[in-house]
PDB file of C-alpha atoms in Angstrom:
ATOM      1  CA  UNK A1035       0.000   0.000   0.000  1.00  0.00           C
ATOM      2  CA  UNK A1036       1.326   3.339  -1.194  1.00  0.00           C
ATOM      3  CA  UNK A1037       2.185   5.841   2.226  1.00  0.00           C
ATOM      4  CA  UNK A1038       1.385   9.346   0.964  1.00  0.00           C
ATOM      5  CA  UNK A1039       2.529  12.435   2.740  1.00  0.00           C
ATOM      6  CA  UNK A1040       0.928  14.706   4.625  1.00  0.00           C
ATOM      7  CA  UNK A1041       1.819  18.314   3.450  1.00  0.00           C
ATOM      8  CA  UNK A1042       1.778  21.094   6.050  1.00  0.00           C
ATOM      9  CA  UNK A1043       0.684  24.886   5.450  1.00  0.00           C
ATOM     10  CA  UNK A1044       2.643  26.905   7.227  1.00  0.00           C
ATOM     11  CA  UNK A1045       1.459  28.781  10.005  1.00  0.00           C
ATOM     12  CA  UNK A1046       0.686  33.048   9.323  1.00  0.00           C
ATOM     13  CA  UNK A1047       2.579  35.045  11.275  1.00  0.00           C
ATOM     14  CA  UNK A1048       0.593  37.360  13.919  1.00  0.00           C
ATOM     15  CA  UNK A1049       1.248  40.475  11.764  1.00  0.00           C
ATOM     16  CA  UNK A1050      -0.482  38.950   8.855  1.00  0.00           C
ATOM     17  CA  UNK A1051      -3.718  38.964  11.097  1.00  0.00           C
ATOM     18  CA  UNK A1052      -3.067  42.122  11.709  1.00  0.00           C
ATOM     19  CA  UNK A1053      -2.781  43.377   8.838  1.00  0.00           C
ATOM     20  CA  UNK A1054      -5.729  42.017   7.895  1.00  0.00           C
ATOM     21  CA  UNK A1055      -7.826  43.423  10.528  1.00  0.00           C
ATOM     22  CA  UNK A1056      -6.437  46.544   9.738  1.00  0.00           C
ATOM     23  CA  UNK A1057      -7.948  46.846   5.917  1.00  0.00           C
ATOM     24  CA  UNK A1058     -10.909  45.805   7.147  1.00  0.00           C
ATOM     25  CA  UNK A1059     -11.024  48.296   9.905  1.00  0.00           C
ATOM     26  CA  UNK A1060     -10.146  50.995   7.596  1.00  0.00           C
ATOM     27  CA  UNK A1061     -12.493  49.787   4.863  1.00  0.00           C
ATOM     28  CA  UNK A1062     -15.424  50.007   7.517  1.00  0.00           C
ATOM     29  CA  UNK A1063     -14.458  53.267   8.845  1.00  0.00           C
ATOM     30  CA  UNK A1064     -13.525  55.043   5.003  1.00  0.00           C
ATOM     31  CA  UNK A1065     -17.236  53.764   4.302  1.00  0.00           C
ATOM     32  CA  UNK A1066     -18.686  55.248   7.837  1.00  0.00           C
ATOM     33  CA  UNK A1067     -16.489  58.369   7.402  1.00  0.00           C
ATOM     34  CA  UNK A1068     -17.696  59.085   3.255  1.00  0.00           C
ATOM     35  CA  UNK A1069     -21.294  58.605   4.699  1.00  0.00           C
ATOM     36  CA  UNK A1070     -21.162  61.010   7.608  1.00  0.00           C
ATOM     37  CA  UNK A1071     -19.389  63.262   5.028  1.00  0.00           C
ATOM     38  CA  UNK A1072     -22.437  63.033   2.370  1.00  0.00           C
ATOM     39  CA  UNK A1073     -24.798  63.192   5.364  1.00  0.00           C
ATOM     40  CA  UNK A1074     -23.334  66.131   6.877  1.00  0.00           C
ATOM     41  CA  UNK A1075     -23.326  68.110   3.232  1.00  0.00           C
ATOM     42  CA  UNK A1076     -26.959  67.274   2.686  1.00  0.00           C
ATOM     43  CA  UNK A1077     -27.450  68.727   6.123  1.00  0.00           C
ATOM     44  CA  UNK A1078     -25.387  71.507   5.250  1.00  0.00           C
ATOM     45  CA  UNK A1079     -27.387  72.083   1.753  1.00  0.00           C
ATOM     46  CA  UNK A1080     -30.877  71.898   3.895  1.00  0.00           C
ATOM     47  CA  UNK A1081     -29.851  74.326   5.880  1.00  0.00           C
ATOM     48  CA  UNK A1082     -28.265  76.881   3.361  1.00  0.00           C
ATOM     49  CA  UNK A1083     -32.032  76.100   1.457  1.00  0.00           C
ATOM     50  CA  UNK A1084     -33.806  76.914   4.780  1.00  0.00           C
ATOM     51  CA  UNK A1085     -32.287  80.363   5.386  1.00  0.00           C
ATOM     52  CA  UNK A1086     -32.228  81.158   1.353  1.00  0.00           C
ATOM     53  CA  UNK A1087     -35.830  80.632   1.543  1.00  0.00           C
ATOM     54  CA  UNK A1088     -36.182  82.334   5.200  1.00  0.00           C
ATOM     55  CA  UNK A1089     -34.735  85.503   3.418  1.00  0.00           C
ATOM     56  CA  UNK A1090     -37.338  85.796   0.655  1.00  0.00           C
ATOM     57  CA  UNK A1091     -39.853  85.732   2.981  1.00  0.00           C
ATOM     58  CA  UNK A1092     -38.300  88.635   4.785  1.00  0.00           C
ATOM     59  CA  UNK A1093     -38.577  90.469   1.233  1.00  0.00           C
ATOM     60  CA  UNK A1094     -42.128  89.808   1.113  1.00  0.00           C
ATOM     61  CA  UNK A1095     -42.857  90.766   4.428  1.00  0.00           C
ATOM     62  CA  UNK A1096     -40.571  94.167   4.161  1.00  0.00           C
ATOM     63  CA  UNK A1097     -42.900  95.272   0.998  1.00  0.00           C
ATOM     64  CA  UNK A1098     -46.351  94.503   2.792  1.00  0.00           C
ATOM     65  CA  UNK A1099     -44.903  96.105   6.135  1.00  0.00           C
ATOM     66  CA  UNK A1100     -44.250  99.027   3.951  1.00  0.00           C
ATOM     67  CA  UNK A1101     -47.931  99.305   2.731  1.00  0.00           C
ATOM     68  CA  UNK A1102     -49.443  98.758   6.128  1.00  0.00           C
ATOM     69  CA  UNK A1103     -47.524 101.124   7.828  1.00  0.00           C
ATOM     70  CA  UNK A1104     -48.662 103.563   5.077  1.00  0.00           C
ATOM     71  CA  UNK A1105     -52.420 102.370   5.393  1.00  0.00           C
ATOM     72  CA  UNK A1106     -51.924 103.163   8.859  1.00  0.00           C
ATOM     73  CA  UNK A1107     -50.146 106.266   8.834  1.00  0.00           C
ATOM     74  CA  UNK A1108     -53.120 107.459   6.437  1.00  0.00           C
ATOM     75  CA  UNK A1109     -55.727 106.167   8.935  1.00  0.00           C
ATOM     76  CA  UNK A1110     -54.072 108.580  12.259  1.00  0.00           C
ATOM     77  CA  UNK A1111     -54.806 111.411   9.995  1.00  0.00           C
ATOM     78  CA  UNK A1112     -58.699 110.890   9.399  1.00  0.00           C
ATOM     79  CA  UNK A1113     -59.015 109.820  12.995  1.00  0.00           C
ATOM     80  CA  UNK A1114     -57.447 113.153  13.787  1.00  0.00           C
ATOM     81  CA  UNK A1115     -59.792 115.088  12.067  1.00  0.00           C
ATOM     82  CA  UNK A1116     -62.869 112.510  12.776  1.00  0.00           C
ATOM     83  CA  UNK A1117     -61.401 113.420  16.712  1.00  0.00           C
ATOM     84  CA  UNK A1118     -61.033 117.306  15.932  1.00  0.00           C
ATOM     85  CA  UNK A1119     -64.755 117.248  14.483  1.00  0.00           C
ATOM     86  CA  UNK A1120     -66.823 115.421  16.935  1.00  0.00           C
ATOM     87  CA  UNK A1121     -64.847 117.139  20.275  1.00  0.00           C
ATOM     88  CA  UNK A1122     -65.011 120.729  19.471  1.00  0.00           C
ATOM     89  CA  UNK A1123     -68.906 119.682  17.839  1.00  0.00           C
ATOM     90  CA  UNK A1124     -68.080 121.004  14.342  1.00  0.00           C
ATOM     91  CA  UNK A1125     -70.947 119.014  13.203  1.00  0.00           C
ATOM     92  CA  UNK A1126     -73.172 120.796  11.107  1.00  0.00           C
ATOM     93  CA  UNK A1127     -72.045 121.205   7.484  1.00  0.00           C
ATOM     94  CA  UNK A1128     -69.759 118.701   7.877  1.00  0.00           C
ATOM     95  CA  UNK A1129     -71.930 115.740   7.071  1.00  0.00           C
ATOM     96  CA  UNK A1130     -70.117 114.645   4.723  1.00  0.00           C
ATOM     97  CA  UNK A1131     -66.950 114.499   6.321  1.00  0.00           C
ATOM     98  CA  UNK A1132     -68.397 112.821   9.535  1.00  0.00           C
ATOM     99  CA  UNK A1133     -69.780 109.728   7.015  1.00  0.00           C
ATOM    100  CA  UNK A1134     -66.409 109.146   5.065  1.00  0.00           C
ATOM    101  CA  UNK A1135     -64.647 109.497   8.186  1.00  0.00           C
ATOM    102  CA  UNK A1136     -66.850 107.797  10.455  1.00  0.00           C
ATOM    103  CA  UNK A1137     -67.227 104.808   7.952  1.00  0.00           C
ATOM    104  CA  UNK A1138     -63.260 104.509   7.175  1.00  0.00           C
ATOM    105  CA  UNK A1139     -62.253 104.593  10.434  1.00  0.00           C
ATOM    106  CA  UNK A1140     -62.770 101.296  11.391  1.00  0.00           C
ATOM    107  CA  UNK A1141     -61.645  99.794   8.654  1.00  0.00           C
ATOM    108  CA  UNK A1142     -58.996  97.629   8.706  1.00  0.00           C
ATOM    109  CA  UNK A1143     -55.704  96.146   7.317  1.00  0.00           C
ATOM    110  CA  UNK A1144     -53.924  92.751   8.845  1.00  0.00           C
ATOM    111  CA  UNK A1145     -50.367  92.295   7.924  1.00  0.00           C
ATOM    112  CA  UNK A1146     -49.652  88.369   7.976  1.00  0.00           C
ATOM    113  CA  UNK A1147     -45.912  87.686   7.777  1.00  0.00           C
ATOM    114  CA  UNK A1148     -44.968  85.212   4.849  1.00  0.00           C
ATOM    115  CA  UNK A1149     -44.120  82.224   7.486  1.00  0.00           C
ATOM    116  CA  UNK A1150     -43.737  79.425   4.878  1.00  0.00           C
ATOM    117  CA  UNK A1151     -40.322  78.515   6.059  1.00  0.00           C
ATOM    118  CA  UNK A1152     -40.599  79.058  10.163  1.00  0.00           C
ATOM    119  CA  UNK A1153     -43.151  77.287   9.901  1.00  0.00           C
ATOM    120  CA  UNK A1154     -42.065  74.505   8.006  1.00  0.00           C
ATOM    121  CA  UNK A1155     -39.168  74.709  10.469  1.00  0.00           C
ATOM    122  CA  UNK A1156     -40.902  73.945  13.082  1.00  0.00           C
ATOM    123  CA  UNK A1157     -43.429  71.121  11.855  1.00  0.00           C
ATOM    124  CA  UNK A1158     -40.439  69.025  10.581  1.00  0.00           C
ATOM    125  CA  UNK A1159     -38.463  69.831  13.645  1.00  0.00           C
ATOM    126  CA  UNK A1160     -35.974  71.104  11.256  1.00  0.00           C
ATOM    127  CA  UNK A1161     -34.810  73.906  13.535  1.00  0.00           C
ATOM    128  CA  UNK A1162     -31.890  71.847  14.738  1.00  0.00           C
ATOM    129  CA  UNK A1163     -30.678  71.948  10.798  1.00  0.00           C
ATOM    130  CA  UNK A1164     -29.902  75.859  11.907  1.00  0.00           C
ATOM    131  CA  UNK A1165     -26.460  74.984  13.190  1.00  0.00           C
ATOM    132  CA  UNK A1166     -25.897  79.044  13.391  1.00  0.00           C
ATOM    133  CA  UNK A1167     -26.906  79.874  16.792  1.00  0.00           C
ATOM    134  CA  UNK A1168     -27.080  83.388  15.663  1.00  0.00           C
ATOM    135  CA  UNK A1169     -29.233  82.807  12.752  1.00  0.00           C
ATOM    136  CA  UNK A1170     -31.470  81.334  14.382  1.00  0.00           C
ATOM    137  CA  UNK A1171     -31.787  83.269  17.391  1.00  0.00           C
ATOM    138  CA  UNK A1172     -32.257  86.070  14.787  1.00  0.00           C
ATOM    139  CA  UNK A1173     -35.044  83.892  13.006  1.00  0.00           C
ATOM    140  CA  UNK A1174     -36.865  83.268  15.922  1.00  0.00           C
ATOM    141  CA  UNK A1175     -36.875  86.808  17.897  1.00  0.00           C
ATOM    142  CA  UNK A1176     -38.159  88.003  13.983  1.00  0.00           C
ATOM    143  CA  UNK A1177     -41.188  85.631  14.659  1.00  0.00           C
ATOM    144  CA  UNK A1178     -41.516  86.931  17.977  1.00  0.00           C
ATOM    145  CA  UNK A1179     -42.056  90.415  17.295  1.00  0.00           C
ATOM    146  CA  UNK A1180     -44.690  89.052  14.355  1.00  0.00           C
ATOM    147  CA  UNK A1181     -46.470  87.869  16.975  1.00  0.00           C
ATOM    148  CA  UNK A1182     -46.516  90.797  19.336  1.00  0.00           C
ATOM    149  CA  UNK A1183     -47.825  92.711  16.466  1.00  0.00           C
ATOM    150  CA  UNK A1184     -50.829  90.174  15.555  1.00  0.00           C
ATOM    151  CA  UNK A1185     -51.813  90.507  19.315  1.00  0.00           C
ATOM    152  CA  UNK A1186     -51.945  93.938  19.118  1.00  0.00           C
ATOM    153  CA  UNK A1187     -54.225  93.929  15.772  1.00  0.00           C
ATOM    154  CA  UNK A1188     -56.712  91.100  17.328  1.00  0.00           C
ATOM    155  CA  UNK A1189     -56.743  94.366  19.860  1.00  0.00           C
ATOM    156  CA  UNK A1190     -57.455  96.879  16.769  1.00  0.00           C
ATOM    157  CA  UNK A1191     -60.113  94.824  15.634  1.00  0.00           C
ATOM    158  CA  UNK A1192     -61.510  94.163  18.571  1.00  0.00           C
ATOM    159  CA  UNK A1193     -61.895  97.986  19.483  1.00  0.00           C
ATOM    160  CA  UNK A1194     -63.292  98.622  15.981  1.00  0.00           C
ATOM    161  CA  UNK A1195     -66.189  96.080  16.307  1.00  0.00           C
ATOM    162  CA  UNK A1196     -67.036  97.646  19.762  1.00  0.00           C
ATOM    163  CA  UNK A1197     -67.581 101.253  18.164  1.00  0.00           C
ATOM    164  CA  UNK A1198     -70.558  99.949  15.535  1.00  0.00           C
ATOM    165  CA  UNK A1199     -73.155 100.090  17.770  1.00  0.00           C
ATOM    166  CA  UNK A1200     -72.413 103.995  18.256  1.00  0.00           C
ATOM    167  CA  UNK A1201     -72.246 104.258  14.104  1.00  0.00           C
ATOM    168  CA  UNK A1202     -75.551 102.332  14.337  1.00  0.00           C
ATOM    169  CA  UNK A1203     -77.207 105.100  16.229  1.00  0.00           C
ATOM    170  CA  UNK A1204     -74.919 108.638  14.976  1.00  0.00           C
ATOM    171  CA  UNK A1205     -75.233 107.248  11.134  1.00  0.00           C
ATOM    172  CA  UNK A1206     -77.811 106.244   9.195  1.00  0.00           C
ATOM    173  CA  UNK A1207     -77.338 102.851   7.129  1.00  0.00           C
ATOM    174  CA  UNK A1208     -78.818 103.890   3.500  1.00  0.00           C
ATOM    175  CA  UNK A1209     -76.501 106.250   3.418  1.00  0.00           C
ATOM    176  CA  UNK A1210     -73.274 103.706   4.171  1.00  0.00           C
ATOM    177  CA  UNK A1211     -74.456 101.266   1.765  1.00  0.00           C
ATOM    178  CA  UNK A1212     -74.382 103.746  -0.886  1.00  0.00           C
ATOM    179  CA  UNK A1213     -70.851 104.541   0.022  1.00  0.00           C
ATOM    180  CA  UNK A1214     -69.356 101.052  -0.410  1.00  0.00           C
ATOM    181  CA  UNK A1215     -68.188 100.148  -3.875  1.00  0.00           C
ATOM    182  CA  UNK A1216     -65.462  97.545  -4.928  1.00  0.00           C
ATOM    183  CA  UNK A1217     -62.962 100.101  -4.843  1.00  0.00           C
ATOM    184  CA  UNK A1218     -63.710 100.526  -1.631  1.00  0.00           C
ATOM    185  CA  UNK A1219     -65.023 103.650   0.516  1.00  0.00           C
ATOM    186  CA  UNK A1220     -66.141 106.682  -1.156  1.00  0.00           C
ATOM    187  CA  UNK A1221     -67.451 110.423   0.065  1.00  0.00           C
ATOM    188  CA  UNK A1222     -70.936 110.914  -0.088  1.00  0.00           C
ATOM    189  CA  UNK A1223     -72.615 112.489  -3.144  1.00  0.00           C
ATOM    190  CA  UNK A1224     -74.209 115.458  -1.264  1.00  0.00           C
ATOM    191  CA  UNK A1225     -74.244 116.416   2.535  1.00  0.00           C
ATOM    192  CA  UNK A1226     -76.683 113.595   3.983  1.00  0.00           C
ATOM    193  CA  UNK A1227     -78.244 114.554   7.250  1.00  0.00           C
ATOM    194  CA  UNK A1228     -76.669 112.649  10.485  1.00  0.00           C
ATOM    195  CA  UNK A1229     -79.158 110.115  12.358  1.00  0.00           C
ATOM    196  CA  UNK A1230     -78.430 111.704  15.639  1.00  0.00           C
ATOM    197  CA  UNK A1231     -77.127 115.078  16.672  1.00  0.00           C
ATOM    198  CA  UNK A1232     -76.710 114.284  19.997  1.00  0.00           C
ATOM    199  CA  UNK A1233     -73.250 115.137  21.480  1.00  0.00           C
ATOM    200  CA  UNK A1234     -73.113 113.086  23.942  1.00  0.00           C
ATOM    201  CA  UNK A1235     -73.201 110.034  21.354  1.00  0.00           C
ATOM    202  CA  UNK A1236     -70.150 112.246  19.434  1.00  0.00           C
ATOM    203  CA  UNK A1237     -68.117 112.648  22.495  1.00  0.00           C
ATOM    204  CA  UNK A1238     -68.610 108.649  23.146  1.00  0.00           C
ATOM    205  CA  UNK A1239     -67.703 107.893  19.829  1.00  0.00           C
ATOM    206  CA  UNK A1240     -64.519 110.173  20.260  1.00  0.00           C
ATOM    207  CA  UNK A1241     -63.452 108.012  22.968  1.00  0.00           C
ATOM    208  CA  UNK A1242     -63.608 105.003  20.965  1.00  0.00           C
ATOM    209  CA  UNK A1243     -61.424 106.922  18.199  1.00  0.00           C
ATOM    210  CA  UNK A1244     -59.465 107.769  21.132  1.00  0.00           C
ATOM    211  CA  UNK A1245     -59.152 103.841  22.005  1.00  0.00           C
ATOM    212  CA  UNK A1246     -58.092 103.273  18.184  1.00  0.00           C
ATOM    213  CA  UNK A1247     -55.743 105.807  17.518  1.00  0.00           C
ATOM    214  CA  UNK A1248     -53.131 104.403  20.417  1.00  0.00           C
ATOM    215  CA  UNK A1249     -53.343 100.384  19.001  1.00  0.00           C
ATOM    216  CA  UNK A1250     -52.841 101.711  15.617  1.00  0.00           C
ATOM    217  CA  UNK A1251     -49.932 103.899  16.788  1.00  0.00           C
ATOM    218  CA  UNK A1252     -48.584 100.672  18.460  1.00  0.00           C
ATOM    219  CA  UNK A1253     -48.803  98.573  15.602  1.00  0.00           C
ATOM    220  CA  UNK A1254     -47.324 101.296  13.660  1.00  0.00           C
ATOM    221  CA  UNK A1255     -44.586 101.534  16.040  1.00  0.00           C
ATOM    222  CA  UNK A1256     -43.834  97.848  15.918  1.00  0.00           C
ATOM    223  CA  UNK A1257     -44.417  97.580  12.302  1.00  0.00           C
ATOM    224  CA  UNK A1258     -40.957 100.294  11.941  1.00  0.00           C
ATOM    225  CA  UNK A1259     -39.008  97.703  14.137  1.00  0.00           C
ATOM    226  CA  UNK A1260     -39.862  94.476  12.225  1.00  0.00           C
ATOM    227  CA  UNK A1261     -38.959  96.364   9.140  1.00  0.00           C
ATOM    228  CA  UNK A1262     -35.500  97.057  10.664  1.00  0.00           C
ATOM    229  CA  UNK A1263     -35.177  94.058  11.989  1.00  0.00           C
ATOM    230  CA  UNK A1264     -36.132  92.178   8.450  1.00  0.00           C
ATOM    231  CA  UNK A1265     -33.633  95.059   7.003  1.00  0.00           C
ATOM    232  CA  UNK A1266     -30.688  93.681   9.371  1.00  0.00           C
ATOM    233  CA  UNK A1267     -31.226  89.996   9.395  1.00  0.00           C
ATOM    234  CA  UNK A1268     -31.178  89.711   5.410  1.00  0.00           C
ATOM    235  CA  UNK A1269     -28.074  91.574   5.856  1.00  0.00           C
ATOM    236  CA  UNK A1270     -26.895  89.394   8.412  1.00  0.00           C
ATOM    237  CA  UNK A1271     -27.824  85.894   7.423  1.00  0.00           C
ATOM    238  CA  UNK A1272     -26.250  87.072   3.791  1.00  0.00           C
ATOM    239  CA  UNK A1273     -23.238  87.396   5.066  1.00  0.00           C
ATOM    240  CA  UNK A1274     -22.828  84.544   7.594  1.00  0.00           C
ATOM    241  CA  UNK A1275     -23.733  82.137   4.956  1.00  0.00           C
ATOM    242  CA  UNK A1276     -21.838  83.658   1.823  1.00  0.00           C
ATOM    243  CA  UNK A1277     -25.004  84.308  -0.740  1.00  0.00           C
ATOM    244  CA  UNK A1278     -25.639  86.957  -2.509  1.00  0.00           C
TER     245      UNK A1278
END
C-alpha cells in the first residue's frame, strides 16, 4: 500500500492577522467616514435652502410692512380730524366728512408675515438643521415680534367692532351702503343729514377713536421695528452664509 505524505501549510505570522484586521477596519471606517461626510453636506445644503428661503420671505414681508404702515399712517390722519370734528362739535355742514370718516375709520388692514419657512421649520423639527446659533436666534426673535404685532391687531379689531353700535345710532345705514363700492369707501354724493345730533353720542364715539388711535400707533410703532429688523437679518444671514 502506497504511504502518501501529509503536506503542512505553514502557520501566518501574527502580523499577517493584523494586517488584515487593519484593511478591514479601515475599509469600515472610510465607508462610515464618506457617509457622515455626504450626510453632513446634505445637512449643510438643507440648511443653506432653509435660510435662502427664510430671506425671501423677509422680502415679502418688508414690501407689505411698507404698505401697512402707510395704510396706517393714512388712517391717524382721518381719525385726527374725525377726533377734531366730533370734540369741538363742528358738526353741522360737515356731514359729509363725519360719514367718510366715520365709515373709514374702522376699517382695517392685517399684515400676515410670509411664514412658509418658520413654519415649516418647526413642523419638521428642522430647527436643529440651523447649526448658526445666531441665525437662528435672529429667526426666531423676527417671529416673535410678528407675533406681538398680531396681538396687538386682534386688539385693533376688537376695538373697531365695539364702536358699531355707536355708528348704528350717529349714522344712518342707507346712506353707508351707498358709500361702499369695490374700490372701496367713497365720500358721499351730497351732505346727507346725520341720524343723531346728539353730542353726547359724538363725544362717546370720540373716545372710541381715542381707544383706536393708540393700538394703531402701536402697531405702527412695531411695524418700523420688524422692518428694521427684516432690514438687518437679510443683511446678516447674507453674510454669515456667503449668498448673494
Amino acid at each position: 500500500m502506497e504511504v502518501h505524505a501529509h503536506s503542512h501549510t505553514a502557520r501566518k505570522k501574527w502580523t499577517h492577522y493584523f494586517w488584515e484586521f487593519l484593511m478591514l477596519f479601515l475599509a469600515v471606517f472610510c465607508g462610515f467616514l464618506a457617509e457622515y461626510q455626504l450626510e453632513h453636506k446634505i445637512e449643510r445644503d438643507r440648511e443653506e435652502k432653509f435660510i435662502q428661503t427664510f430671506i425671501e420671505d423677509l422680502k415679502t414681508d418688508t414690501a407689505a410692512i411698507r404698505q401697512n404702515i402707510l395704510f396706517r399712517q393714512n388712517k391717524m390722519k382721518a381719525m385726527d380730524s374725525l377726533t377734531l370734528l366730533l370734540n369741538s362739535q363742528q358738526i353741522k355742514g360737515h356731514e359729509n366728512d363725519l360719514y367718510y370718516l366715520g365709515r373709514t375709520f374702522v376699517r382695517g388692514v392685517r399684515f400676515q408675515s410670509n411664514d412658509r419657512t418658520i413654519t415649516q421649520l418647526k413642523n419638521s423639527g428642522s430647527l436643529r438643521l440651523i447649526r448658526n446659533e445666531q441665525a437662528a436666534d435672529s429667526m426666531i426673535s423676527y417671529q416673535k415680534l410678528v407675533e406681538y404685532i398680531y396681538y396687538n391687531q386682534e386688539d385693533d379689531r376688537i376695538e373697531r367692532r365695539e364702536a358699531d353700535p355707536l355708528l348704528s345710532h350717529i349714522f344712518y345705514p342707507s346712506v353707508f351702503d351707498k358709500m361702499v363700492s369695490i374700490d372701496g369707501i367713497n365720500r358721499p354724493v351730497d351732505n346727507p343729514p346725520l341720524r343723531s345730533y346728539d353730542k353726547n353720542l359724538h363725544f362717546d364715539l370720540a373716545y372710541y377713536v381715542h381707544q383706536l388711535k393708540g393700538s394703531n400707533f402701536m402697531i405702527e410703532v412695531r411695524l418700523k421695528l420688524l422692518n428694521e429688523k427684516a432690514k438687518n437679518t437679510i443683511e446678516f444671514l447674507k453674510k454669515e452664509y456667503h449668498l448673494k
